[in-house]
XYZ file of C-alpha atoms in Angstrom:
560
model
C 103.911 121.987 99.143
C 106.596 123.780 96.965
C 110.347 122.765 96.967
C 113.406 124.592 96.093
C 115.511 122.944 93.623
C 118.128 121.640 96.104
C 115.576 120.346 98.571
C 113.567 118.590 95.710
C 116.817 116.792 94.629
C 117.053 115.800 98.380
C 113.632 114.713 98.352
C 113.839 112.998 94.769
C 116.786 111.038 96.026
C 114.949 109.886 99.105
C 111.831 108.900 96.746
C 114.025 107.082 94.303
C 115.736 105.012 97.284
C 112.644 104.247 98.849
C 110.068 101.602 97.321
C 106.934 102.739 96.026
C 104.998 99.659 97.558
C 104.672 99.722 101.451
C 103.409 97.814 104.480
C 100.001 98.037 105.414
C 100.015 100.825 107.997
C 98.268 98.812 110.881
C 97.035 101.786 112.668
C 95.478 103.583 109.839
C 94.044 100.134 108.690
C 92.415 99.844 112.038
C 90.847 102.784 112.365
C 90.235 104.123 108.908
C 89.726 101.107 106.736
C 88.712 97.994 108.584
C 86.462 99.866 110.560
C 84.073 101.115 107.489
C 85.096 104.895 108.068
C 86.487 105.345 104.665
C 84.114 103.329 102.757
C 81.219 105.371 104.819
C 83.057 108.742 103.848
C 83.140 107.929 100.355
C 79.495 106.492 99.928
C 78.480 109.982 101.854
C 79.950 111.720 99.234
C 78.543 109.758 96.072
C 75.414 109.858 97.716
C 75.360 113.654 98.269
C 76.471 114.269 94.861
C 73.813 112.045 93.313
C 71.166 113.593 95.261
C 72.137 116.783 94.135
C 72.275 115.373 90.339
C 68.850 114.019 91.163
C 67.484 117.009 92.391
C 68.559 118.795 89.339
C 66.722 116.516 86.652
C 69.948 114.959 85.774
C 68.555 111.297 86.689
C 65.759 111.685 84.646
C 66.936 109.653 81.540
C 64.243 110.091 79.406
C 65.379 113.554 78.727
C 68.121 111.686 76.450
C 66.883 110.799 72.717
C 67.792 107.536 70.898
C 71.269 108.103 69.148
C 72.328 106.267 65.834
C 75.880 106.113 63.911
C 77.997 108.959 64.500
C 81.693 108.783 63.227
C 84.456 110.595 65.318
C 85.538 113.278 63.258
C 88.385 115.719 64.217
C 88.260 114.750 68.034
C 84.123 114.808 68.423
C 81.200 112.702 67.496
C 78.582 115.309 67.129
C 75.326 112.873 67.300
C 72.910 115.688 67.044
C 74.145 118.832 65.030
C 74.538 122.003 67.314
C 73.520 120.117 70.614
C 76.581 120.533 73.002
C 75.208 118.068 75.383
C 74.726 115.056 72.574
C 78.487 115.978 71.301
C 80.868 113.466 72.385
C 85.168 113.995 72.648
C 86.373 110.873 71.327
C 89.687 109.426 69.573
C 89.574 106.386 67.429
C 86.240 105.563 68.491
C 82.697 105.955 66.726
C 79.320 105.967 68.186
C 76.586 103.349 66.789
C 73.643 103.567 69.121
C 72.401 104.873 72.743
C 69.351 104.261 74.451
C 68.431 105.726 77.755
C 68.033 103.671 81.005
C 63.999 104.634 81.212
C 63.377 103.019 77.734
C 65.602 99.759 79.015
C 63.127 99.480 82.191
C 64.366 101.874 84.722
C 62.018 104.726 84.575
C 62.170 107.835 86.569
C 60.380 107.891 89.789
C 59.206 110.431 92.165
C 61.826 109.911 94.948
C 64.336 107.954 92.969
C 66.183 107.950 89.860
C 67.244 105.694 86.832
C 70.875 104.460 87.434
C 73.113 102.225 85.727
C 75.889 100.261 87.101
C 77.915 97.111 86.143
C 77.654 95.062 83.033
C 78.714 92.079 81.329
C 78.050 90.005 78.136
C 77.493 86.569 76.860
C 77.999 85.192 73.330
C 76.100 82.141 72.327
C 78.911 79.724 71.311
C 76.484 78.209 68.331
C 75.002 81.151 66.807
C 77.614 83.744 67.689
C 74.528 86.031 68.706
C 76.047 88.667 71.226
C 73.915 89.747 74.329
C 74.447 92.259 77.215
C 73.111 92.296 80.778
C 73.036 95.671 81.984
C 72.528 96.533 85.749
C 70.168 99.546 86.805
C 68.286 100.680 89.694
C 65.216 98.240 89.316
C 66.652 95.452 87.690
C 68.824 94.159 84.925
C 68.091 94.710 81.288
C 69.093 92.300 78.764
C 70.120 93.587 75.278
C 71.119 91.792 71.858
C 73.731 93.453 70.332
C 72.973 92.977 66.576
C 75.387 92.678 63.996
C 74.695 96.200 62.094
C 75.498 98.152 65.535
C 71.998 98.441 67.055
C 70.956 97.652 70.349
C 67.789 95.351 70.774
C 65.856 95.647 74.101
C 65.064 91.721 74.962
C 64.107 91.414 78.390
C 64.214 92.611 82.069
C 64.878 90.905 85.182
C 63.729 92.889 88.550
C 65.414 93.086 91.734
C 64.524 89.719 93.769
C 64.038 91.213 97.381
C 62.680 93.059 99.167
C 59.770 93.776 97.512
C 59.235 97.182 96.000
C 62.783 98.090 96.743
C 65.198 98.683 94.314
C 69.079 98.533 94.542
C 71.583 101.268 93.777
C 74.009 99.277 92.117
C 74.688 95.972 90.804
C 77.792 93.888 90.006
C 77.535 91.398 87.029
C 80.137 88.877 86.286
C 79.708 85.727 84.123
C 79.817 81.785 84.466
C 79.601 79.461 81.385
C 76.208 80.719 80.185
C 74.977 82.048 83.312
C 75.161 85.789 84.469
C 75.527 86.299 88.321
C 74.216 89.443 89.384
C 74.968 90.897 93.028
C 74.075 93.789 95.093
C 74.586 95.716 98.116
C 70.454 95.490 98.726
C 69.871 93.643 102.188
C 68.104 90.342 100.927
C 68.872 90.826 97.186
C 71.346 87.685 97.489
C 72.834 86.532 93.921
C 70.900 85.925 91.118
C 71.911 83.314 88.704
C 70.421 83.669 85.357
C 70.549 81.455 82.435
C 71.432 83.864 79.219
C 69.972 81.020 76.846
C 66.656 82.147 77.848
C 67.128 85.038 75.767
C 67.640 83.075 72.370
C 63.891 82.100 72.092
C 62.542 85.546 73.062
C 61.026 87.429 70.002
C 61.783 90.982 70.586
C 59.770 92.434 67.901
C 56.768 91.838 70.189
C 58.651 94.089 72.679
C 60.858 92.773 75.547
C 59.989 89.956 78.185
C 59.778 90.874 81.827
C 60.965 88.118 83.567
C 59.753 87.025 87.162
C 62.469 86.485 90.011
C 61.597 83.117 89.947
C 62.549 82.540 86.278
C 66.569 82.679 87.726
C 68.393 79.172 87.600
C 69.538 80.003 91.025
C 69.802 82.238 93.908
C 72.851 82.323 96.310
C 71.333 83.865 99.663
C 73.908 82.340 102.262
C 75.321 85.848 103.069
C 75.190 87.375 106.394
C 72.322 90.037 105.343
C 71.823 88.733 102.027
C 73.631 91.380 100.466
C 77.509 91.555 98.699
C 79.063 94.710 97.285
C 80.667 92.669 94.299
C 80.625 88.957 92.582
C 84.046 87.114 91.672
C 83.886 84.174 89.340
C 86.714 81.273 88.803
C 85.537 80.076 85.584
C 88.285 77.270 85.384
C 87.194 76.053 88.750
C 83.199 76.683 88.761
C 83.049 78.846 91.867
C 82.008 82.116 92.670
C 83.354 84.601 95.623
C 80.871 87.246 97.259
C 83.041 90.244 98.473
C 82.574 92.983 100.579
C 79.005 91.234 102.092
C 78.548 93.361 104.934
C 78.406 93.608 108.054
C 82.418 93.731 108.920
C 81.547 92.501 112.467
C 80.862 88.939 111.130
C 83.047 85.922 111.335
C 83.942 86.472 107.507
C 84.653 90.242 107.972
C 83.206 91.114 104.498
C 85.917 89.201 103.021
C 86.231 86.447 100.528
C 82.968 83.978 100.796
C 83.329 81.195 98.633
C 80.155 79.559 96.994
C 80.139 76.162 94.515
C 78.698 76.624 90.809
C 78.924 73.130 89.889
C 75.222 73.169 89.899
C 74.327 76.543 89.179
C 70.561 75.897 90.424
C 71.802 74.744 93.785
C 74.982 77.243 94.960
C 76.294 76.197 98.293
C 78.906 77.879 100.335
C 82.453 76.556 100.447
C 83.976 78.665 103.144
C 85.231 81.902 103.879
C 88.242 84.002 104.512
C 88.189 87.228 106.717
C 91.885 87.467 107.625
C 92.496 90.836 105.850
C 88.921 92.161 106.371
C 86.911 93.683 103.637
C 87.414 92.724 100.192
C 86.006 95.346 97.779
C 87.004 93.558 94.571
C 89.329 90.334 93.337
C 90.406 88.363 90.417
C 90.697 84.587 91.416
C 92.834 82.230 88.853
C 94.345 79.063 88.504
C 98.249 80.374 88.759
C 100.118 80.125 85.927
C 103.151 82.628 86.358
C 106.933 82.514 87.121
C 106.342 81.785 91.100
C 107.086 78.446 90.948
C 106.051 77.958 94.394
C 102.283 78.343 93.593
C 102.167 76.670 90.198
C 98.803 75.414 89.543
C 97.179 76.776 92.752
C 94.166 79.075 93.008
C 95.176 82.300 93.656
C 92.920 85.336 94.335
C 94.565 88.808 93.927
C 92.101 91.126 96.289
C 91.782 95.087 96.354
C 91.248 95.372 99.616
C 90.567 99.178 100.587
C 94.394 100.105 101.345
C 96.513 96.838 100.041
C 96.874 94.441 97.034
C 96.400 91.520 99.184
C 97.194 87.936 97.246
C 95.689 84.714 98.549
C 96.272 81.121 98.032
C 92.587 79.526 98.067
C 93.366 76.252 97.267
C 91.896 74.841 100.266
C 88.631 77.037 100.632
C 88.016 76.198 104.288
C 91.512 77.320 105.352
C 92.820 79.945 102.802
C 96.053 81.758 103.412
C 97.317 84.993 102.862
C 100.797 85.161 100.759
C 101.219 88.835 100.695
C 99.570 92.068 102.054
C 101.174 95.197 100.084
C 100.088 98.842 100.169
C 101.553 101.675 97.985
C 102.481 105.273 97.694
C 99.403 107.216 97.311
C 96.855 104.814 98.609
C 93.655 106.163 99.490
C 90.842 103.512 98.348
C 92.519 100.369 96.596
C 89.487 99.221 94.505
C 89.810 97.238 91.416
C 92.514 95.664 89.079
C 93.269 92.894 86.468
C 96.218 90.592 85.515
C 98.122 91.546 82.286
C 98.129 88.058 81.077
C 96.337 85.345 82.893
C 98.465 82.749 81.223
C 101.369 84.402 82.292
C 100.905 86.339 85.606
C 103.807 88.155 85.570
C 101.983 91.991 86.091
C 99.104 93.457 86.887
C 97.438 96.935 87.314
C 95.585 98.527 90.078
C 93.294 101.369 90.122
C 92.705 103.558 93.295
C 89.174 105.047 93.117
C 89.495 107.890 95.265
C 93.484 109.169 95.275
C 92.331 111.783 92.401
C 89.396 112.698 94.888
C 91.462 112.903 98.093
C 94.151 114.924 96.157
C 97.133 112.164 97.407
C 100.040 110.873 95.953
C 100.547 110.921 92.295
C 96.572 111.611 92.100
C 97.096 114.938 93.545
C 96.645 116.951 90.178
C 93.313 115.025 89.357
C 94.345 113.132 86.581
C 93.672 109.481 86.916
C 96.281 107.070 88.029
C 96.881 103.383 87.383
C 99.512 101.400 89.221
C 101.794 98.833 87.853
C 102.589 95.731 89.899
C 104.980 93.301 89.451
C 103.717 89.880 90.541
C 106.260 87.779 89.705
C 107.008 87.006 93.297
C 103.668 86.543 94.775
C 105.394 86.976 98.383
C 106.819 90.307 97.285
C 105.016 92.337 94.937
C 106.708 95.324 93.671
C 104.860 98.718 92.407
C 107.199 99.155 89.817
C 105.171 101.808 87.837
C 102.296 103.768 86.826
C 100.836 105.662 84.098
C 98.062 108.593 83.814
C 94.948 109.657 82.181
C 94.982 112.445 79.770
C 91.653 114.129 81.145
C 90.847 114.921 84.586
C 88.500 112.328 86.069
C 88.345 109.342 88.783
C 89.351 105.660 87.438
C 87.000 102.713 88.003
C 86.824 99.548 86.660
C 88.982 98.240 84.121
C 89.690 94.971 82.089
C 92.815 93.732 80.062
C 92.166 92.061 76.672
C 95.071 91.182 74.482
C 97.120 93.752 75.705
C 94.382 96.962 75.942
C 93.112 98.223 79.148
C 89.784 99.234 78.966
C 89.080 101.449 81.709
C 86.029 103.368 83.010
C 86.896 106.848 83.951
C 83.547 108.343 85.583
C 83.128 111.639 83.608
C 85.736 110.814 81.218
C 83.952 107.620 79.787
C 85.727 104.813 78.388
C 89.485 105.078 77.941
C 91.714 102.442 76.379
C 95.196 102.073 76.903
C 97.800 100.063 75.257
C 100.009 98.205 77.881
C 101.778 95.861 76.193
C 104.959 97.392 76.689
C 105.041 96.856 80.553
C 106.925 93.399 80.803
C 109.678 95.498 78.843
C 109.216 98.877 80.788
C 107.464 98.197 83.986
C 107.637 101.782 85.020
C 104.783 102.712 82.686
C 106.735 104.984 80.090
C 105.688 102.906 77.115
C 102.103 102.849 77.949
C 99.630 105.216 75.975
C 95.977 106.008 75.483
C 95.128 104.970 72.143
C 91.196 105.587 72.029
C 88.672 107.166 74.119
C 84.939 107.781 74.066
C 84.012 110.657 76.539
C 80.176 109.933 77.319
C 79.805 112.962 79.804
C 80.101 116.587 77.662
C 78.539 118.294 80.436
C 82.012 118.952 82.205
C 84.437 118.974 79.025
C 85.213 122.967 79.556
C 86.718 122.214 83.038
C 90.226 122.719 83.561
C 92.001 119.785 82.510
C 89.018 118.653 80.254
C 86.914 117.052 82.947
C 86.127 117.035 86.869
C 87.022 114.737 89.377
C 83.487 113.744 90.686
C 81.384 110.444 90.676
C 79.143 110.809 87.492
C 79.207 109.291 84.218
C 80.472 105.596 83.147
C 80.352 102.887 85.673
C 81.954 100.081 83.745
C 81.855 98.945 80.333
C 81.958 95.587 78.356
C 84.585 94.798 75.483
C 85.093 91.170 74.793
C 82.650 90.815 71.957
C 84.396 89.334 68.917
C 82.469 91.747 66.661
C 84.322 94.545 68.433
C 81.305 96.337 70.052
C 81.902 97.611 73.214
C 78.991 97.983 75.365
C 79.195 101.154 77.998
C 77.120 101.558 80.891
C 76.673 105.000 82.585
C 74.806 106.057 85.693
C 72.889 108.875 84.713
C 71.951 108.622 80.839
C 71.771 104.914 79.454
C 73.619 102.749 77.412
C 76.204 103.659 74.732
C 77.412 101.284 71.947
C 80.715 102.121 70.349
C 83.604 100.334 68.562
C 87.248 101.334 67.934
C 88.203 102.108 64.514
C 91.716 101.366 64.628
C 94.414 100.272 67.164
C 97.008 102.457 66.657
C 100.807 101.912 68.199
C 102.373 104.038 71.051
C 104.558 106.686 69.358
C 107.953 107.481 70.561
C 107.950 110.167 72.790
C 108.761 113.439 70.856
C 110.602 116.290 71.786
C 108.588 119.386 70.710
C 109.093 122.177 72.960
C 106.343 123.104 75.164
C 106.406 125.316 78.379
C 107.055 122.714 80.573
C 110.252 121.372 78.524
C 111.532 125.046 78.115
C 111.275 125.533 81.796
C 113.227 122.626 82.389
C 115.995 123.324 79.883
C 116.249 127.118 80.169
C 119.748 128.657 81.159
C 118.694 129.160 84.614
C 117.050 125.911 85.196
C 119.075 123.618 82.966
C 121.798 122.144 85.791
C 119.048 121.664 88.327
C 116.914 120.102 85.974
C 119.384 117.503 85.064
C 120.171 116.626 88.344
C 116.421 116.049 89.005
C 115.844 114.649 85.697
C 118.861 112.266 86.661
C 117.459 110.503 89.427
C 113.656 110.861 88.086
C 114.416 108.755 85.022
C 116.157 105.878 87.054
C 112.651 105.077 88.240
C 108.915 106.259 88.293
C 108.023 108.905 90.646
C 104.850 109.412 92.133
C 104.961 112.232 94.245
C 104.153 115.692 92.838
C 105.906 117.626 95.692
C 109.144 116.521 94.676
C 109.228 118.328 91.562
C 110.804 121.652 91.309
C 108.849 124.451 91.832
C 109.566 126.153 88.403
C 108.739 122.860 86.860
C 105.213 122.515 88.533
C 104.473 126.378 87.703
C 105.247 125.355 84.042
C 104.165 121.612 83.813
C 100.495 122.889 85.388
C 98.483 120.229 84.327
C 99.250 116.341 84.537
C 102.503 117.356 86.138
C 103.965 113.838 86.558
C 103.419 112.601 82.931
C 104.588 115.938 81.515
C 107.752 116.397 83.635
C 108.433 112.677 82.694
C 108.239 113.495 79.024
C 110.264 116.357 79.531
C 113.164 114.968 81.431
C 113.378 112.184 78.486
C 114.354 115.311 76.255
C 116.804 116.816 78.324
C 120.707 117.010 77.024
C 122.851 114.954 79.159
C 124.622 116.811 81.928
C 128.193 117.498 80.874
C 131.001 114.959 82.029
C 133.793 116.490 83.670
C 137.271 115.238 82.504
C 140.416 115.424 84.224
C 142.947 117.800 82.919
């Protein structure tokens, strides 16, 4: 929708006055989300897209050769000289290694493909050796990250059940020296694998294939033996299965708690289905400013259409502290607190707003929503920041002020989010590094496509600095950030966007618009004046925000 400058000012005033956080839309929630209709819609789109890729041969990962160290030079890492499909856009990130899924134990079949999904790592506290568990179609690959920046395939754990079937994706999380592997494959359950088993394997003789009986424990007390995701509270020693279908079960695919005190005998502790399906969550002992909940066991739930915060101290009778939606909500997917030891803010990604063309995701640039959670009963959506390449944002994890986010076809993106406590609007956030693992869409408008291909997840917790990036189609990348840049002060170099706002014709209207725009963050592209939308054609909200900060202040009338 295009607006005149006057209408824009009116709409902007309403946007500034209205909160970006919203109450849950109960009717929409019941009909679209709680029923599973939205999830079914998204899965149908993904499966159709993936089947087309499979038919085109994109999932035959054996076509991708092993790649070695390649320095990022002038914005590209040319792993194979002259080959555009092995030349990767980058910033402050070098490529160290690449191995395709077929080599790692997930070969191409006649009717299926080799796909990658979630990943997590483990470091042996005694030797410092670093290992990865990489989720794939036929099972989970175990990889050692060598100090020289090479990956060594150590072992492979197949899917547990049913015999002969494979899991389209897996979610992997850690508990002490164990890795927990969940899947939506019916009967899969949650495998609990002891990573210390990898220490004695001589991988020079080839990777070791484990039996499904080699796991330490196997949690299967789920309605259908399946779960979308696994959440772990390391400190309190329990896990949570979330999204464990069906939604009609007593737990409603919400939070299902299980004890990990003895990983060989995981036992169910209780469940909570008060807000229905939970897609992902982070559960932590609360250490934040809200004194009412100090020391309580808090779960931050990403529940399709809301950020839902639970007090789960009592696993048999959890309570909902708050349930909040937001402007632009399409599919509340995942998030992470900014600081686990001072839980004041969290970041939230919505997996479908760019594809659904709603809210701040209308222009197809990935949106990350910033939440002030200093009052757990009344969280506030204070701001957002946007990616620099058109794509869909996926899983993200915050480490020492940096958010490592997987952006499907735009690859690994790293944002400096350390400024958020001082500026919760996101105005001080910047992208300091990236490695785009999907060259196929680089020529698209905005540098990328809004599709469900590319990278699923990454792991960036290793002390060595190596980052493991798992992709859906190709295989596993090992990369490393070369330097941590500071966010630069916003410059006022004139571009078409700024010129349009400060032109003689538009200046007065721009000053009126920007006066309200800069008082808060604005998520709706529709409130931007038509002339600004036309000039700031890509990543509109980010570009207009930058241009507004460069406008001269409106003259103040003085009395005669």
